Tab-separated table of C-alpha atoms in Angstrom:
chain	number	residue	atom	x	y	z
O	1	MET	CA	104.139	108.241	105.283
O	2	LEU	CA	104.325	105.596	102.737
O	3	LEU	CA	102.805	107.289	99.648
O	4	ARG	CA	103.285	104.353	96.976
O	5	LEU	CA	105.313	101.382	95.753
O	6	ASP	CA	107.935	103.399	93.802
O	7	HIS	CA	109.540	100.391	92.381
O	8	ILE	CA	111.111	97.030	92.653
O	9	GLY	CA	114.864	95.512	91.864
O	10	ILE	CA	115.202	92.739	90.424
O	11	ALA	CA	118.902	91.222	90.449
O	12	VAL	CA	119.819	89.832	86.913
O	13	GLN	CA	123.236	88.301	85.485
O	14	ASN	CA	122.023	89.894	82.164
O	15	VAL	CA	119.435	92.562	81.321
O	16	SER	CA	119.472	91.348	77.535
O	17	ASP	CA	118.450	88.027	78.568
O	18	ALA	CA	116.085	89.510	81.450
O	19	LEU	CA	114.111	90.738	79.195
O	20	GLY	CA	113.487	88.350	77.301
O	21	PHE	CA	111.232	87.101	80.230
O	22	PHE	CA	109.582	89.994	81.304
O	23	GLU	CA	109.100	92.196	77.682
O	24	ARG	CA	108.869	89.370	75.151
O	25	ALA	CA	106.826	86.406	77.343
O	26	LEU	CA	105.390	88.202	80.101
O	27	GLY	CA	104.436	91.251	77.915
O	28	MET	CA	105.527	94.064	80.053
O	29	LYS	CA	105.995	97.202	78.694
O	30	LEU	CA	110.148	98.722	78.089
O	31	ASP	CA	110.310	102.195	79.266
O	32	HIS	CA	113.856	102.455	78.627
O	33	VAL	CA	117.462	101.053	79.905
O	34	ALA	CA	120.012	103.260	81.249
O	35	LEU	CA	123.524	102.862	82.393
O	36	GLU	CA	124.166	104.207	86.461
O	37	GLU	CA	127.172	104.683	88.355
O	38	GLY	CA	128.990	105.778	85.661
O	39	GLY	CA	128.704	102.491	83.857
O	40	ARG	CA	129.085	100.276	86.570
O	41	THR	CA	124.968	99.294	87.062
O	42	GLU	CA	122.677	98.468	83.994
O	43	VAL	CA	119.161	99.248	84.800
O	44	ALA	CA	115.780	98.252	82.180
O	45	PHE	CA	112.282	100.195	83.371
O	46	LEU	CA	109.333	98.528	83.376
O	47	PRO	CA	106.438	100.391	84.151
O	48	VAL	CA	103.177	98.797	85.176
O	49	GLY	CA	100.172	100.695	86.821
O	50	GLY	CA	101.767	103.294	89.250
O	51	SER	CA	105.126	101.220	90.402
O	52	GLU	CA	107.736	100.180	88.107
O	53	VAL	CA	110.151	96.855	87.992
O	54	GLU	CA	113.499	97.421	87.658
O	55	LEU	CA	115.941	94.604	85.900
O	56	VAL	CA	119.413	95.580	87.898
O	57	GLN	CA	122.955	94.009	86.385
O	58	THR	CA	125.714	94.859	87.855
O	59	HIS	CA	129.361	95.006	85.814
O	60	ASP	CA	131.513	95.188	89.034
O	61	PRO	CA	131.263	91.885	90.936
O	62	GLU	CA	131.806	93.421	94.185
O	63	SER	CA	129.485	95.189	94.771
O	64	GLY	CA	126.397	94.726	97.174
O	65	LEU	CA	124.440	93.541	93.850
O	66	GLY	CA	127.257	91.937	92.775
O	67	LYS	CA	127.435	89.932	96.285
O	68	PHE	CA	123.698	89.546	96.480
O	69	LEU	CA	123.966	87.594	92.431
O	70	ALA	CA	127.002	85.660	93.348
O	71	LYS	CA	124.959	84.121	97.528
O	72	ARG	CA	121.416	84.189	96.292
O	73	GLY	CA	121.550	84.593	92.164
O	74	GLU	CA	118.906	85.686	90.153
O	75	GLY	CA	115.650	87.191	92.523
O	76	ILE	CA	113.582	90.055	93.659
O	77	HIS	CA	116.477	92.493	95.528
O	78	HIS	CA	114.722	95.063	97.061
O	79	LEU	CA	111.864	97.282	97.493
O	80	CYS	CA	111.169	101.025	96.978
O	81	PHE	CA	108.352	102.813	98.793
O	82	GLU	CA	108.277	107.036	98.626
O	83	VAL	CA	107.017	108.964	101.195
O	84	ASP	CA	106.696	112.484	102.383
O	85	ASP	CA	108.877	112.761	104.348
O	86	ILE	CA	112.219	110.468	104.935
O	87	HIS	CA	113.756	112.347	107.858
O	88	ALA	CA	109.909	111.573	109.876
O	89	ALA	CA	109.998	107.907	108.267
O	90	LEU	CA	113.657	106.864	109.292
O	91	ALA	CA	113.090	108.762	112.873
O	92	ARG	CA	109.747	106.293	112.937
O	93	LEU	CA	111.892	102.715	111.984
O	94	ARG	CA	114.546	104.030	114.908
O	95	GLU	CA	112.625	104.751	117.952
O	96	ASN	CA	110.769	100.851	117.439
O	97	GLY	CA	114.479	99.720	117.383
O	98	ALA	CA	114.574	98.750	113.091
O	99	GLN	CA	118.147	98.589	112.471
O	100	LEU	CA	118.935	101.315	109.779
O	101	ILE	CA	121.402	100.453	106.358
O	102	ASP	CA	121.353	104.797	106.349
O	103	GLU	CA	121.222	106.975	109.347
O	104	THR	CA	120.880	110.036	107.135
O	105	PRO	CA	119.623	109.771	103.902
O	106	ARG	CA	121.971	109.967	100.735
O	107	VAL	CA	121.157	112.142	98.078
O	108	ASN	CA	121.376	111.772	94.350
O	109	THR	CA	122.191	114.316	91.462
O	110	SER	CA	118.853	114.735	91.039
O	111	GLY	CA	118.158	115.718	94.354
O	112	MET	CA	116.264	112.979	95.523
O	113	GLN	CA	116.772	111.897	98.856
O	114	TYR	CA	116.797	107.898	100.158
O	115	ALA	CA	118.345	105.976	102.470
O	116	PHE	CA	117.482	101.939	103.040
O	117	ILE	CA	116.896	99.735	105.904
O	118	HIS	CA	118.321	96.670	106.597
O	119	PRO	CA	116.451	93.371	105.881
O	120	LYS	CA	117.172	91.776	109.280
O	121	SER	CA	115.116	94.639	110.960
O	122	ALA	CA	112.379	94.004	107.633
O	123	HIS	CA	111.334	90.135	107.783
O	124	GLY	CA	114.548	89.675	105.161
O	125	VAL	CA	113.466	92.192	102.847
O	126	LEU	CA	115.624	94.448	101.572
O	127	ILE	CA	114.002	98.051	101.653
O	128	GLU	CA	114.538	101.442	99.934
O	129	LEU	CA	112.959	104.822	100.879
O	130	TYR	CA	112.920	107.721	98.671
O	131	GLN	CA	111.653	111.799	98.761
O	132	LYS	CA	111.383	113.270	95.584
O	133	PRO	CA	112.493	116.580	95.825
O	134	ASN	CA	111.209	119.517	96.866
O	135	SER	CA	107.828	117.774	98.323
P	1	MET	CA	97.894	92.940	79.244
P	2	LEU	CA	99.562	92.952	83.051
P	3	LEU	CA	97.285	96.424	84.283
P	4	ARG	CA	99.494	97.124	87.480
P	5	LEU	CA	100.857	95.147	90.135
P	6	ASP	CA	98.853	93.511	92.675
P	7	HIS	CA	100.288	92.655	95.635
P	8	ILE	CA	103.497	91.313	96.933
P	9	GLY	CA	103.431	88.165	98.975
P	10	ILE	CA	106.356	88.121	102.184
P	11	ALA	CA	106.934	85.231	103.929
P	12	VAL	CA	106.730	85.386	107.422
P	13	GLN	CA	106.872	83.132	110.857
P	14	ASN	CA	104.299	84.794	112.693
P	15	VAL	CA	102.474	87.401	111.409
P	16	SER	CA	101.664	89.565	114.757
P	17	ASP	CA	106.132	89.595	114.943
P	18	ALA	CA	106.188	91.225	110.887
P	19	LEU	CA	103.103	93.911	112.151
P	20	GLY	CA	105.628	94.780	114.514
P	21	PHE	CA	108.230	95.898	112.035
P	22	PHE	CA	105.636	96.671	108.741
P	23	GLU	CA	103.121	98.406	110.411
P	24	ARG	CA	104.422	100.629	113.402
P	25	ALA	CA	108.257	101.064	113.133
P	26	LEU	CA	107.741	101.237	108.421
P	27	GLY	CA	104.014	102.962	109.271
P	28	MET	CA	102.242	101.033	106.646
P	29	LYS	CA	98.724	101.222	107.494
P	30	LEU	CA	96.746	97.288	108.222
P	31	ASP	CA	93.682	96.901	106.739
P	32	HIS	CA	92.841	93.331	108.556
P	33	VAL	CA	94.152	89.882	109.219
P	34	ALA	CA	92.212	86.765	107.197
P	35	LEU	CA	92.659	82.856	107.864
P	36	GLU	CA	92.533	81.569	104.745
P	37	GLU	CA	93.056	78.050	102.763
P	38	GLY	CA	91.587	76.719	106.133
P	39	GLY	CA	92.978	78.154	108.561
P	40	ARG	CA	96.526	76.554	107.707
P	41	THR	CA	97.426	79.926	106.122
P	42	GLU	CA	97.055	83.440	108.410
P	43	VAL	CA	97.834	86.921	106.148
P	44	ALA	CA	97.824	90.653	107.005
P	45	PHE	CA	96.875	92.859	104.192
P	46	LEU	CA	98.160	96.162	104.030
P	47	PRO	CA	97.459	98.294	101.121
P	48	VAL	CA	100.093	100.903	99.542
P	49	GLY	CA	99.471	102.941	96.882
P	50	GLY	CA	96.965	100.687	94.280
P	51	SER	CA	98.690	98.050	94.993
P	52	GLU	CA	99.400	95.754	98.528
P	53	VAL	CA	101.845	94.270	101.063
P	54	GLU	CA	100.405	90.628	102.090
P	55	LEU	CA	102.309	89.239	105.327
P	56	VAL	CA	102.020	85.212	104.576
P	57	GLN	CA	102.421	83.001	107.666
P	58	THR	CA	101.289	79.160	107.379
P	59	HIS	CA	100.877	76.327	110.117
P	60	ASP	CA	101.807	73.771	107.087
P	61	PRO	CA	105.255	73.461	107.340
P	62	GLU	CA	104.976	70.781	104.683
P	63	SER	CA	103.598	73.105	102.105
P	64	GLY	CA	105.039	75.560	99.490
P	65	LEU	CA	105.257	78.785	102.071
P	66	GLY	CA	106.541	76.344	104.666
P	67	LYS	CA	109.468	74.665	102.751
P	68	PHE	CA	110.148	77.886	101.526
P	69	LEU	CA	110.363	79.117	104.617
P	70	ALA	CA	112.886	76.231	105.892
P	71	LYS	CA	114.784	77.020	103.081
P	72	ARG	CA	115.270	80.255	102.700
P	73	GLY	CA	114.448	81.798	105.811
P	74	GLU	CA	111.455	85.093	105.222
P	75	GLY	CA	111.529	87.450	102.656
P	76	ILE	CA	110.054	88.362	99.542
P	77	HIS	CA	107.896	84.867	98.663
P	78	HIS	CA	105.923	86.311	95.295
P	79	LEU	CA	104.543	88.763	93.093
P	80	CYS	CA	101.349	88.686	91.766
P	81	PHE	CA	100.583	91.199	88.673
P	82	GLU	CA	97.044	91.874	87.649
P	83	VAL	CA	95.563	91.100	83.565
P	84	ASP	CA	92.989	91.690	81.483
P	85	ASP	CA	93.036	87.988	80.362
P	86	ILE	CA	94.845	84.913	81.521
P	87	HIS	CA	94.592	82.689	79.331
P	88	ALA	CA	95.994	84.354	77.077
P	89	ALA	CA	98.912	85.440	79.680
P	90	LEU	CA	99.947	81.667	80.260
P	91	ALA	CA	99.546	81.409	75.963
P	92	ARG	CA	101.916	84.222	75.436
P	93	LEU	CA	104.935	82.834	78.289
P	94	ARG	CA	103.947	79.245	76.568
P	95	GLU	CA	104.416	80.264	73.038
P	96	ASN	CA	107.551	82.023	74.723
P	97	GLY	CA	109.106	78.307	76.488
P	98	ALA	CA	108.170	80.062	79.689
P	99	GLN	CA	107.782	77.753	82.329
P	100	LEU	CA	104.133	77.550	83.772
P	101	ILE	CA	103.388	75.849	87.462
P	102	ASP	CA	99.960	76.333	86.910
P	103	GLU	CA	99.555	75.239	83.225
P	104	THR	CA	95.772	76.078	83.222
P	105	PRO	CA	94.217	78.720	85.764
P	106	ARG	CA	92.897	77.540	89.501
P	107	VAL	CA	90.010	79.326	90.182
P	108	ASN	CA	88.800	80.201	93.882
P	109	THR	CA	85.773	80.461	95.439
P	110	SER	CA	85.269	84.070	94.567
P	111	GLY	CA	85.596	83.275	91.257
P	112	MET	CA	89.000	84.687	90.772
P	113	GLN	CA	91.564	83.086	88.334
P	114	TYR	CA	94.422	82.594	88.841
P	115	ALA	CA	97.807	80.854	87.822
P	116	PHE	CA	101.642	80.482	88.833
P	117	ILE	CA	105.292	80.931	86.134
P	118	HIS	CA	107.494	79.416	88.136
P	119	PRO	CA	110.381	80.925	88.932
P	120	LYS	CA	113.454	79.395	86.765
P	121	SER	CA	111.818	80.733	83.858
P	122	ALA	CA	111.165	83.699	85.551
P	123	HIS	CA	114.741	85.011	86.259
P	124	GLY	CA	114.486	83.551	90.299
P	125	VAL	CA	110.871	85.544	90.601
P	126	LEU	CA	107.925	83.758	91.433
P	127	ILE	CA	105.141	85.525	89.249
P	128	GLU	CA	101.274	84.933	90.168
P	129	LEU	CA	98.849	85.601	87.310
P	130	TYR	CA	95.304	86.691	88.477
P	131	GLN	CA	91.702	87.981	86.475
P	132	LYS	CA	89.388	89.563	88.247
P	133	PRO	CA	85.537	87.284	88.280
P	134	ASN	CA	83.459	88.967	85.288
P	135	SER	CA	86.966	90.917	83.633
């Protein structure tokens, strides 16, 4: 079951430049900026209501995000929904013929499980599902 | 001030086909499907948490959505944020050099005021702002 929209990932060339729009012009509140994936990715977190906008910059042109930027330019990269049972969610997708990028969930250092659905199955939308640890 | 993410508009070729993924495979709950703009647009509303996914199909290939589909194919079309004061929000955007599609808010039949920001100013994201009537 989908609980909520956790975040919208927006691919940007430069996080500082993008904050000039999203923070100063649009008036979103910046929570923090973090380096992730060993410094290869820079992310600005802007909570709004119960969700979050994440501005994502990569320092690796060969990454998925780097290729997305080269091909499509800046814009929305993915949506992430929180689910209560990621294994059940992936099973349901599989039963209904959806193409998964991750057949089984990946686990990050915080114990969070996550998996991506291929945009070919999802009407052009890259969708991430995640389940909190111990939920 | 941005209050919350109201909805994500996803451009699809056919709402019924898209529900095969978003409702049946992904497990979202369909609230209802409505014809809008005099029957030219068909929209499926799928609430999730405090936000909503809207699957939007157009019967008018010359509309903005029709041109988007022809050029980019299916995918996320726009984000819509609820604001408490749309005039103040547009003024702030203008002061910070953002390019607006609507210099003043449009008003729909329900009295809701809304305006779009040009994606060129918003790092490739088409953003709609709306203010509830009497707020």
